[in-house]
C-alpha positions as YAML, in Angstrom:
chain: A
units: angstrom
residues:
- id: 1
  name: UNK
  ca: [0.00, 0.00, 0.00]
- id: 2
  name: UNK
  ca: [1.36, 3.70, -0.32]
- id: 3
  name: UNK
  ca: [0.19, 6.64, 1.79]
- id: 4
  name: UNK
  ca: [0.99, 9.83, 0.72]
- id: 5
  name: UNK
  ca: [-0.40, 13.51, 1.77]
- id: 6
  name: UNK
  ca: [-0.43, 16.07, -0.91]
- id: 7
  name: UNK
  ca: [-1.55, 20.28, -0.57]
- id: 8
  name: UNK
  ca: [-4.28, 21.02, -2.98]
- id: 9
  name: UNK
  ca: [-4.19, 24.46, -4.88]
- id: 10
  name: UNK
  ca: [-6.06, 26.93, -2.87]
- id: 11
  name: UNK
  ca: [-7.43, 29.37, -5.74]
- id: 12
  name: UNK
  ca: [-9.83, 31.23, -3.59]
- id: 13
  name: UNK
  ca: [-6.41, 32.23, -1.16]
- id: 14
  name: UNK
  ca: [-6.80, 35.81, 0.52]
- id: 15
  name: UNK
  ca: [-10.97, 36.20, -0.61]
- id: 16
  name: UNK
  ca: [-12.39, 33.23, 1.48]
- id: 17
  name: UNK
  ca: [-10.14, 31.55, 4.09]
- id: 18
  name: UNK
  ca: [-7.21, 31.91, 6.32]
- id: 19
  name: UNK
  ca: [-4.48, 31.99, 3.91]
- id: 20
  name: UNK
  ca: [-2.67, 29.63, 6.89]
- id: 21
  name: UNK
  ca: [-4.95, 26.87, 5.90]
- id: 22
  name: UNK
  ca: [-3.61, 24.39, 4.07]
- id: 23
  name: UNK
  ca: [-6.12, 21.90, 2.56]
- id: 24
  name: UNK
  ca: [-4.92, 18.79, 1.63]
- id: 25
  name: UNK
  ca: [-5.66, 15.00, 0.39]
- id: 26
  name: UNK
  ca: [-4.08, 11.95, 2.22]
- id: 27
  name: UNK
  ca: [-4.29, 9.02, 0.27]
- id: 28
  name: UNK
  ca: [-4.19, 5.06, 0.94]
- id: 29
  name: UNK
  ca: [-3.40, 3.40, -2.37]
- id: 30
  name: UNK
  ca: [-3.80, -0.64, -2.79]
- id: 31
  name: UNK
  ca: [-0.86, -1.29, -5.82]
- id: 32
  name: UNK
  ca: [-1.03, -3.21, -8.25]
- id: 33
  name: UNK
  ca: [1.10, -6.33, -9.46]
- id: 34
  name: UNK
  ca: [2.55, -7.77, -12.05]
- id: 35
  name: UNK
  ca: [1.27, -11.47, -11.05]
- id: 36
  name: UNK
  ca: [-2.33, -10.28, -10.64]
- id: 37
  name: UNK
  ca: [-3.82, -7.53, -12.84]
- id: 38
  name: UNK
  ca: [-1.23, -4.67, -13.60]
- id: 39
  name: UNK
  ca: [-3.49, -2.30, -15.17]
- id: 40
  name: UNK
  ca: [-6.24, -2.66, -12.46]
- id: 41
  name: UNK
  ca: [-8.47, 0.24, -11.85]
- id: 42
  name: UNK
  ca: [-10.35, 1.21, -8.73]
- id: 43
  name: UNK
  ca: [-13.02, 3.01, -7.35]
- id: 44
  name: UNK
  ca: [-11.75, 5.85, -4.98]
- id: 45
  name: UNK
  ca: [-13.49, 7.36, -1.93]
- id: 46
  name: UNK
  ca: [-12.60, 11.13, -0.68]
- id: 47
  name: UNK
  ca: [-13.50, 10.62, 3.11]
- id: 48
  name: UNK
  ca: [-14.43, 14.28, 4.43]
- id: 49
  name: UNK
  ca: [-14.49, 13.89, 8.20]
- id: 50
  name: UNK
  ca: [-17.42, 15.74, 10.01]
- id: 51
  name: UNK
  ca: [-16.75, 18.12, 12.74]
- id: 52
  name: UNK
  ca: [-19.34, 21.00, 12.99]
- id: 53
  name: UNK
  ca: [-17.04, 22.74, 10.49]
- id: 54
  name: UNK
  ca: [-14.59, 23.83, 12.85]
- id: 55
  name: UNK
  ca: [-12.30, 20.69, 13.57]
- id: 56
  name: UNK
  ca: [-12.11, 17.22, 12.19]
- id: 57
  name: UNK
  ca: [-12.95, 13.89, 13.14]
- id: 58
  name: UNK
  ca: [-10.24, 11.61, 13.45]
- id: 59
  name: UNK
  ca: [-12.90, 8.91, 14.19]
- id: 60
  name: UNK
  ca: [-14.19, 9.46, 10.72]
- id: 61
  name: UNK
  ca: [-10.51, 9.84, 8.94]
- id: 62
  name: UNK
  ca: [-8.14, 6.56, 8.74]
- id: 63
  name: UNK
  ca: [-10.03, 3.92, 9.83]
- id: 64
  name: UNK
  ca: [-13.22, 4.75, 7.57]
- id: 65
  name: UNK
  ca: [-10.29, 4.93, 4.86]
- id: 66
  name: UNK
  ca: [-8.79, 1.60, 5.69]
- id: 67
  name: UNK
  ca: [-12.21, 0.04, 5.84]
- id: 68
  name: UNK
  ca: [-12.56, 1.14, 2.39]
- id: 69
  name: UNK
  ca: [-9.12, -0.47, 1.19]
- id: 70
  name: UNK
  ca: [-10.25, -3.61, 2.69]
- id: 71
  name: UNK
  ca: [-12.97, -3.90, -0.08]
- id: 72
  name: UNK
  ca: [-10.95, -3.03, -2.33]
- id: 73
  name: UNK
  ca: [-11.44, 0.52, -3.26]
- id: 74
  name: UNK
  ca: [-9.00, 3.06, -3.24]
- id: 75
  name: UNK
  ca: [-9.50, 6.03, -0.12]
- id: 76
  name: UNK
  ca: [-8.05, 9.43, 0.34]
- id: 77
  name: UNK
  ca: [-9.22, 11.64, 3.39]
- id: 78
  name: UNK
  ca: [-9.54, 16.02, 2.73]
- id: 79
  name: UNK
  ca: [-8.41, 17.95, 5.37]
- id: 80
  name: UNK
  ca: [-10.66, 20.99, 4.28]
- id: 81
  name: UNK
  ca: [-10.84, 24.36, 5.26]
- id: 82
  name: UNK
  ca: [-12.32, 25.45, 8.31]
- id: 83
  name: UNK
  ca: [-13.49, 28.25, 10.32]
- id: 84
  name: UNK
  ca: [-12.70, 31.01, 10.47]
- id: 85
  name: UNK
  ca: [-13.74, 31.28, 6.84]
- id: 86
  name: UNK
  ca: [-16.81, 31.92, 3.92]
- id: 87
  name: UNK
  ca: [-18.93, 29.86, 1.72]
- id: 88
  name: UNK
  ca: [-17.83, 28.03, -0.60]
- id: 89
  name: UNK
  ca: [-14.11, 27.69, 0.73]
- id: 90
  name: UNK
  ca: [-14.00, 24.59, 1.92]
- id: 91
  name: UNK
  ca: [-16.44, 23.14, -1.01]
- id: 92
  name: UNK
  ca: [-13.38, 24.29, -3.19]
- id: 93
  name: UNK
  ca: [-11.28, 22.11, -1.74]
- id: 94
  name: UNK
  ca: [-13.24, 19.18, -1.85]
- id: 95
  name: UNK
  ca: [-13.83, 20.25, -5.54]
- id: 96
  name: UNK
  ca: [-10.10, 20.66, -5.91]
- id: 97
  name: UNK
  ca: [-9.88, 17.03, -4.23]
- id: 98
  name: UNK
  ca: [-11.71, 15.55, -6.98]
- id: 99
  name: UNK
  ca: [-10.18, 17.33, -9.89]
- id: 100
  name: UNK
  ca: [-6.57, 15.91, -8.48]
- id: 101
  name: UNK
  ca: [-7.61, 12.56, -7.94]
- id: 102
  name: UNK
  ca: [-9.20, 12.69, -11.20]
- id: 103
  name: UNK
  ca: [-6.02, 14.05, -13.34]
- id: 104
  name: UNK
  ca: [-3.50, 11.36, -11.35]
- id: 105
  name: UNK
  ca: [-5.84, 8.09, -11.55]
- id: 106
  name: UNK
  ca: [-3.48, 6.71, -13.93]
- id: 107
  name: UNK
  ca: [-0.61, 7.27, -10.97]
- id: 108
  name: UNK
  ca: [-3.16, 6.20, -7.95]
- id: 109
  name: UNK
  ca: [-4.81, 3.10, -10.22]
- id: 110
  name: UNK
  ca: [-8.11, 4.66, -9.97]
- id: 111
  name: UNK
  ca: [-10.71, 4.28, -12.23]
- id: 112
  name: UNK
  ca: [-11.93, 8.49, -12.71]
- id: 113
  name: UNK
  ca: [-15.12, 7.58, -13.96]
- id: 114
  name: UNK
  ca: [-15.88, 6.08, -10.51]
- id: 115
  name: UNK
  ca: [-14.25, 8.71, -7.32]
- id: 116
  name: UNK
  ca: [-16.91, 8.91, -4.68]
- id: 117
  name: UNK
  ca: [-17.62, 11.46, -1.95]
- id: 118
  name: UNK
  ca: [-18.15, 10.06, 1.44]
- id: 119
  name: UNK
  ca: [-18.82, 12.38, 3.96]
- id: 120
  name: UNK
  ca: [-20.25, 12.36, 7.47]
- id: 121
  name: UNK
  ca: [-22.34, 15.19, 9.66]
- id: 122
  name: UNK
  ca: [-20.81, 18.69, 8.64]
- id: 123
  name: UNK
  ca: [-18.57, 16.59, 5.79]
- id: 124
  name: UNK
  ca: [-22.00, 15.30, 4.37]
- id: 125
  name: UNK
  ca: [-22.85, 18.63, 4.24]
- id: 126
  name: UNK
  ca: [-19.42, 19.64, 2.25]
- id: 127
  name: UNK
  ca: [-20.18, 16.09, 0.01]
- id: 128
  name: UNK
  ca: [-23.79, 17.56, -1.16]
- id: 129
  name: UNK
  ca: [-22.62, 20.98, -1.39]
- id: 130
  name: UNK
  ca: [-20.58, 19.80, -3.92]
- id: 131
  name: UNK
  ca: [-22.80, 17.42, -5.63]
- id: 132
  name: UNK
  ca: [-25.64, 20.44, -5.59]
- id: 133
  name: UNK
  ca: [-23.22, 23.27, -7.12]
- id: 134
  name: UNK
  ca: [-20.69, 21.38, -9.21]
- id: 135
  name: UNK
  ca: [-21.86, 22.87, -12.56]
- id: 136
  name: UNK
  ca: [-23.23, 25.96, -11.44]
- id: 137
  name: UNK
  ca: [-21.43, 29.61, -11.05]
- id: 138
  name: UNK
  ca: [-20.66, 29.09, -7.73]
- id: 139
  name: UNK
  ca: [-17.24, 28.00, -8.49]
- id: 140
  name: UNK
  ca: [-16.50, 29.50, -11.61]
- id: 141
  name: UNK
  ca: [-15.23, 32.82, -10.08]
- id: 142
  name: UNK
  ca: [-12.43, 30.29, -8.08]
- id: 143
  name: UNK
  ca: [-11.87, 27.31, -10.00]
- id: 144
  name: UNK
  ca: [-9.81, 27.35, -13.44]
- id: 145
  name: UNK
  ca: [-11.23, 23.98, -14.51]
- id: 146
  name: UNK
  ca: [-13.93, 22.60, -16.67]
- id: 147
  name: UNK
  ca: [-16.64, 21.22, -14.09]
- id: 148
  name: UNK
  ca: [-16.62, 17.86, -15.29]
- id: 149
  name: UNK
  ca: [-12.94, 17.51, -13.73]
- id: 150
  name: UNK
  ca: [-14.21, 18.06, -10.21]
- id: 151
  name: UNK
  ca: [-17.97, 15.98, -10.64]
- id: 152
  name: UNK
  ca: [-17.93, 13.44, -8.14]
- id: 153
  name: UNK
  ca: [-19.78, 10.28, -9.62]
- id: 154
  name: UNK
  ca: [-21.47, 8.93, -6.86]
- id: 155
  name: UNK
  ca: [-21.66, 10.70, -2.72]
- id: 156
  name: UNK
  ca: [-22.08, 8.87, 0.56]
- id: 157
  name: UNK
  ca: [-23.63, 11.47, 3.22]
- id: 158
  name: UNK
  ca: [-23.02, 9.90, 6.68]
- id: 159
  name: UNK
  ca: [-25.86, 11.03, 9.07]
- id: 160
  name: UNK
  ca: [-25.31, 14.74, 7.51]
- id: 161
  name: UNK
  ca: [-26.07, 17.68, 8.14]
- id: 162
  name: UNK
  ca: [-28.48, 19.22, 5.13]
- id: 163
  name: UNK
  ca: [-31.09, 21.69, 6.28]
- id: 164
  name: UNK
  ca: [-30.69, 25.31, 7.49]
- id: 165
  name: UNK
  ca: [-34.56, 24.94, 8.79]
- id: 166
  name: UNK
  ca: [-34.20, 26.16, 11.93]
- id: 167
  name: UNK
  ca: [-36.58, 23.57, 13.53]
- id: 168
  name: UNK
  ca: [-34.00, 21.03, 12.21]
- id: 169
  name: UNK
  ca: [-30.91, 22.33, 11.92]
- id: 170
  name: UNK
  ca: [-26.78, 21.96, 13.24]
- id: 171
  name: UNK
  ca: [-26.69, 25.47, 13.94]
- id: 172
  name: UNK
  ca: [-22.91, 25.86, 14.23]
- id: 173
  name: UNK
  ca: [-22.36, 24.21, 11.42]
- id: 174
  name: UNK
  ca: [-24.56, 26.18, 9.02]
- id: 175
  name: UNK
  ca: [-23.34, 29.38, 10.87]
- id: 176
  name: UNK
  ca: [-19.41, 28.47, 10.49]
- id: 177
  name: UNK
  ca: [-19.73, 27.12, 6.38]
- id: 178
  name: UNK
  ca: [-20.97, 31.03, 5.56]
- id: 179
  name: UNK
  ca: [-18.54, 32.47, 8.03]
- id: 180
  name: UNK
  ca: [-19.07, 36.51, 7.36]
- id: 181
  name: UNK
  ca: [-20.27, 35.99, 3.77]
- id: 182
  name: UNK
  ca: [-22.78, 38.51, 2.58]
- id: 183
  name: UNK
  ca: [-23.03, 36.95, -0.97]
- id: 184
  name: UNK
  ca: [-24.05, 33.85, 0.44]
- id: 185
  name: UNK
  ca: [-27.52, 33.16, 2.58]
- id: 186
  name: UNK
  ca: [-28.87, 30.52, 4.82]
- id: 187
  name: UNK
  ca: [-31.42, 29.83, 1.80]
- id: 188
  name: UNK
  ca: [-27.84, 28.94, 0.03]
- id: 189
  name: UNK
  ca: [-26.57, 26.11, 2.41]
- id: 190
  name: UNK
  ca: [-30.27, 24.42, 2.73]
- id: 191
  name: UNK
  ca: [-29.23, 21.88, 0.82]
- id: 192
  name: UNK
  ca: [-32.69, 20.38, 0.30]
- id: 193
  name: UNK
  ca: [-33.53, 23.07, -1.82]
- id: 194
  name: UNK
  ca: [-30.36, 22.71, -4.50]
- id: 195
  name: UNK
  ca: [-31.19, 19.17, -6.17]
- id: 196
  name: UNK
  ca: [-31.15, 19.52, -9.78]
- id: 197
  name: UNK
  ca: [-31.21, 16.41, -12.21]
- id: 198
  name: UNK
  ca: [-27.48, 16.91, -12.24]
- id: 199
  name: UNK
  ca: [-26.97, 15.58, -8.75]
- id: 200
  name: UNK
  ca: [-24.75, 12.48, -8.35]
- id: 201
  name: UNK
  ca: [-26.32, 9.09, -7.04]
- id: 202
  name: UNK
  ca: [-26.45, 9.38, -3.93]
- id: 203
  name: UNK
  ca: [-26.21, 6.44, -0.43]
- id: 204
  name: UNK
  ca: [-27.11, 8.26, 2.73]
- id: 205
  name: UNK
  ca: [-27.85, 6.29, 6.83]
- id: 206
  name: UNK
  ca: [-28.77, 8.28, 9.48]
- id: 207
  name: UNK
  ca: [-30.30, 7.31, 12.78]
- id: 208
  name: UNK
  ca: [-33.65, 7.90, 14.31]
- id: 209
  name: UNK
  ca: [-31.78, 8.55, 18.05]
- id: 210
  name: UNK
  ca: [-29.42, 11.40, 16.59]
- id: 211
  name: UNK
  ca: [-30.16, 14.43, 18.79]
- id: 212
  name: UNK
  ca: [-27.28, 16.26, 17.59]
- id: 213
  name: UNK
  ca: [-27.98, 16.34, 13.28]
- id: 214
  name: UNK
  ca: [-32.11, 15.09, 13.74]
- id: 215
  name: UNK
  ca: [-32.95, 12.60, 10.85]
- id: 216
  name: UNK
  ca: [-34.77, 14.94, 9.30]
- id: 217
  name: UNK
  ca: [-31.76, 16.41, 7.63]
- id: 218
  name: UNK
  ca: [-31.60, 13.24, 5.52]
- id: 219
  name: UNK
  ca: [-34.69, 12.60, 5.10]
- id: 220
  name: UNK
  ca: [-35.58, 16.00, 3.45]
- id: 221
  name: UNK
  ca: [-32.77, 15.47, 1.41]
- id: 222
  name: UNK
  ca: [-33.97, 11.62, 0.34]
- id: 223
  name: UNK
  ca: [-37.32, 13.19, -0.45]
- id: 224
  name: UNK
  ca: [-35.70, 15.87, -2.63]
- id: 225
  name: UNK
  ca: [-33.63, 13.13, -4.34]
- id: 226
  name: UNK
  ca: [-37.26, 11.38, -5.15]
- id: 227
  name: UNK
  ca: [-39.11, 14.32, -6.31]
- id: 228
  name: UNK
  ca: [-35.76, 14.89, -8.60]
- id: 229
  name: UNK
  ca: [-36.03, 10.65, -9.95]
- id: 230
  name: UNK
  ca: [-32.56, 10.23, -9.07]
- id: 231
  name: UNK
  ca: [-30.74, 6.94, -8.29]
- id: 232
  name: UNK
  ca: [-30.37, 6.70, -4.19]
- id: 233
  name: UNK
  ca: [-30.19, 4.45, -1.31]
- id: 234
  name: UNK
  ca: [-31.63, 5.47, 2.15]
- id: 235
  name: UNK
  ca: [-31.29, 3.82, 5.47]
- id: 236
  name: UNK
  ca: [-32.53, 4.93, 8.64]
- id: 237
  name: UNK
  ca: [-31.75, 3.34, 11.50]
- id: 238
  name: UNK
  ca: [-33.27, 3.25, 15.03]
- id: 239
  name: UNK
  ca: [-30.80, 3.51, 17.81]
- id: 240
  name: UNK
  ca: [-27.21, 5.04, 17.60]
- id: 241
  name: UNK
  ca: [-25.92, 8.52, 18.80]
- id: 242
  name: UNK
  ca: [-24.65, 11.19, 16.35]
- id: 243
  name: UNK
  ca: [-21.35, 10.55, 15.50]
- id: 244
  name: UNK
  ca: [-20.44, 6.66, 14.76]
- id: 245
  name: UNK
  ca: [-18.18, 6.41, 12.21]
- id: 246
  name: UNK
  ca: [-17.95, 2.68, 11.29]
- id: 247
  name: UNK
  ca: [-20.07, 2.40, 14.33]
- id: 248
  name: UNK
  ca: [-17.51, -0.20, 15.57]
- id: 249
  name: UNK
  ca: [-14.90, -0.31, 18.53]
- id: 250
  name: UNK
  ca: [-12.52, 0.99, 15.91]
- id: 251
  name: UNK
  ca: [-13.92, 4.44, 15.83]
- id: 252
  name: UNK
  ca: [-15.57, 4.34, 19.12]
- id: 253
  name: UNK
  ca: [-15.38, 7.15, 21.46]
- id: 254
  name: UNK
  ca: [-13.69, 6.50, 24.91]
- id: 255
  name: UNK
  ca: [-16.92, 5.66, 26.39]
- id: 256
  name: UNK
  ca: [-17.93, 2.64, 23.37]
- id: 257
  name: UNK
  ca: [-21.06, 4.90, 23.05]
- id: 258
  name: UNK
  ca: [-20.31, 4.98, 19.51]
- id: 259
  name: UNK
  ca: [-20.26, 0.98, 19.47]
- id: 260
  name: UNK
  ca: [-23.68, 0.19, 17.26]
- id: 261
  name: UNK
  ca: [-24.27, -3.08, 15.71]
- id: 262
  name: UNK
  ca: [-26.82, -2.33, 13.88]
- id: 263
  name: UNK
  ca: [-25.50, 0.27, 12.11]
- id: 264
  name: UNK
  ca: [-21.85, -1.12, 11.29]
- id: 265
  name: UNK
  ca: [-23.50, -2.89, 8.27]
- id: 266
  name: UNK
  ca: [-24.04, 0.53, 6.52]
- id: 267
  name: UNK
  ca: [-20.37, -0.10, 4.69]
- id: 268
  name: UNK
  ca: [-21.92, -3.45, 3.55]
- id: 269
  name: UNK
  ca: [-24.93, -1.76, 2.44]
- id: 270
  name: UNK
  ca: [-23.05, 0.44, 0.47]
- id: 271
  name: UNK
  ca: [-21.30, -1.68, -1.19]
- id: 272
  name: UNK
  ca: [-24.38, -3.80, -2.29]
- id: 273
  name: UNK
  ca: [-25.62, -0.50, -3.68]
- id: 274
  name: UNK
  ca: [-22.58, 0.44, -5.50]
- id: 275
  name: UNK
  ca: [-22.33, -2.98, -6.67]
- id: 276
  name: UNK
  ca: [-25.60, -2.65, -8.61]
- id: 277
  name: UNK
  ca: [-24.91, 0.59, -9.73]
- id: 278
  name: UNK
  ca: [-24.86, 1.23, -13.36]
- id: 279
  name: UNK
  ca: [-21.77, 4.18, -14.10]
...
């Protein structure tokens, strides 16, 4: 395997974010071998770790990436940008993620028809941002590329944050991604309301017992995915805090109250969905 961190251009440096920031994509690569299949390429999955937009998870970083490996696809985790900052900095570097990945699959032995988004609570948020916007203006004042290079083919939005309803609503989080913007609105990071027939397909979980990110952030979305006829997977469990990860003793917290059985199959799940997924 080879694990390497590159820095990721930061276009929008000295309009949106602390120019200290450094975003950057850390990346677990399976090789390939002469004796097996040489030329094999793989799926990849950008992990972007939730954290309310102001840190990162490291419960939802390496082991959600090695988990990934062990089935075979190829991971990379974003460390994006994070407060103090404005909308859409840290969507640029997730977009910015997905353009590199895409122009060095030959190098990483990934397949760049098939690089998926996975991201959990404020990273799901980041994931659909992109997979709302990614052929709109919003980056074009930013971005020198075509938006096909930064299109992520498929997204994964771990219990995510979505709405900025404010009956249902992560406050902080939808407070920190717009930062002081005053081009940029709440109306602009309600996700819900951004589906076009352009978004990717699309595998989301949440949990019914999530008092932190309620269920209804997902489940708006899943009903704008519906409305919109586009290819998605929904499963909402019953028990299990915000905040699982793989839901295993790998990325428990101290306490195991992150240890939930009966969501640890969501990887699985995925998986089966991808598996039947026509790209």
């Amino acid at each position: 395997m080879t694990h390497e961190t590159v820095f990721l251009p930061v276009h929008y440096s000295g309009k949106l974010a602390n120019a200290d920031q450094k975003p950057s994509l850390t990346a677990y690569l399976l090789e390939n071998y002469e004796t097996l299949d040489p030329n094999r390429k793989r799926p990849l999955v950008i992990i972007c770790p939730g954290g309310g937009y102001d840190h990162l998870s490291a419960r939802e970083a390496e082991a959600v990436a090695i988990r990934f490996n062990a089935m075979y696809f190829q991971a990379a985790i974003l460390s994006y940008s994070l407060a103090p900052m404005e909308f859409p900095a840290a969507a640029c570097d997730l977009a910015e993620a997905v353009h590199y990945a895409r122009s060095h699959a030959a190098e990483w032995h990934v397949d760049a028809d098939k690089i998926i988004c996975c991201g959990f609570s404020a990273g799901g948020h980041l994931c659909a941002t992109l997979g709302c916007y990614w052929n709109t203006d919003l980056f074009a004042s930013y971005l020198p590329y075509a938006p096909e290079s930064f299109k992520p083919n498929a997204l994964i939005l771990s219990y995510p944050v979505i709405t900025a309803d404010e009956q249902f609503c992560h406050k902080k989080s939808i407070s920190l991604v717009l930062g002081s913007s005053k081009k940029y609105s709440r109306a602009d990071v309600s996700l819900e309301k951004h589906v076009s027939p352009d978004f990717p397909p699309t595998f989301l979980w949440h949990t019914l017992a999530d008092q932190s990110v309620p269920a209804e952030n997902s489940l708006l979305f899943a009903n704008a995915l519906r409305k919109a006829g586009l290819p998605f997977a929904y499963h909402l469990f019953t028990h299990g805090k915000h905040g699982l990860g793989l839901a295993t003793a790998e990325t428990s917290k101290p306490d195991g109250s992150a240890i939930e059985p009966e969501c640890e199959v969501w990887v699985d799940l995925f998986k089966a969905w991808w598996t039947r997924l026509e790209l």
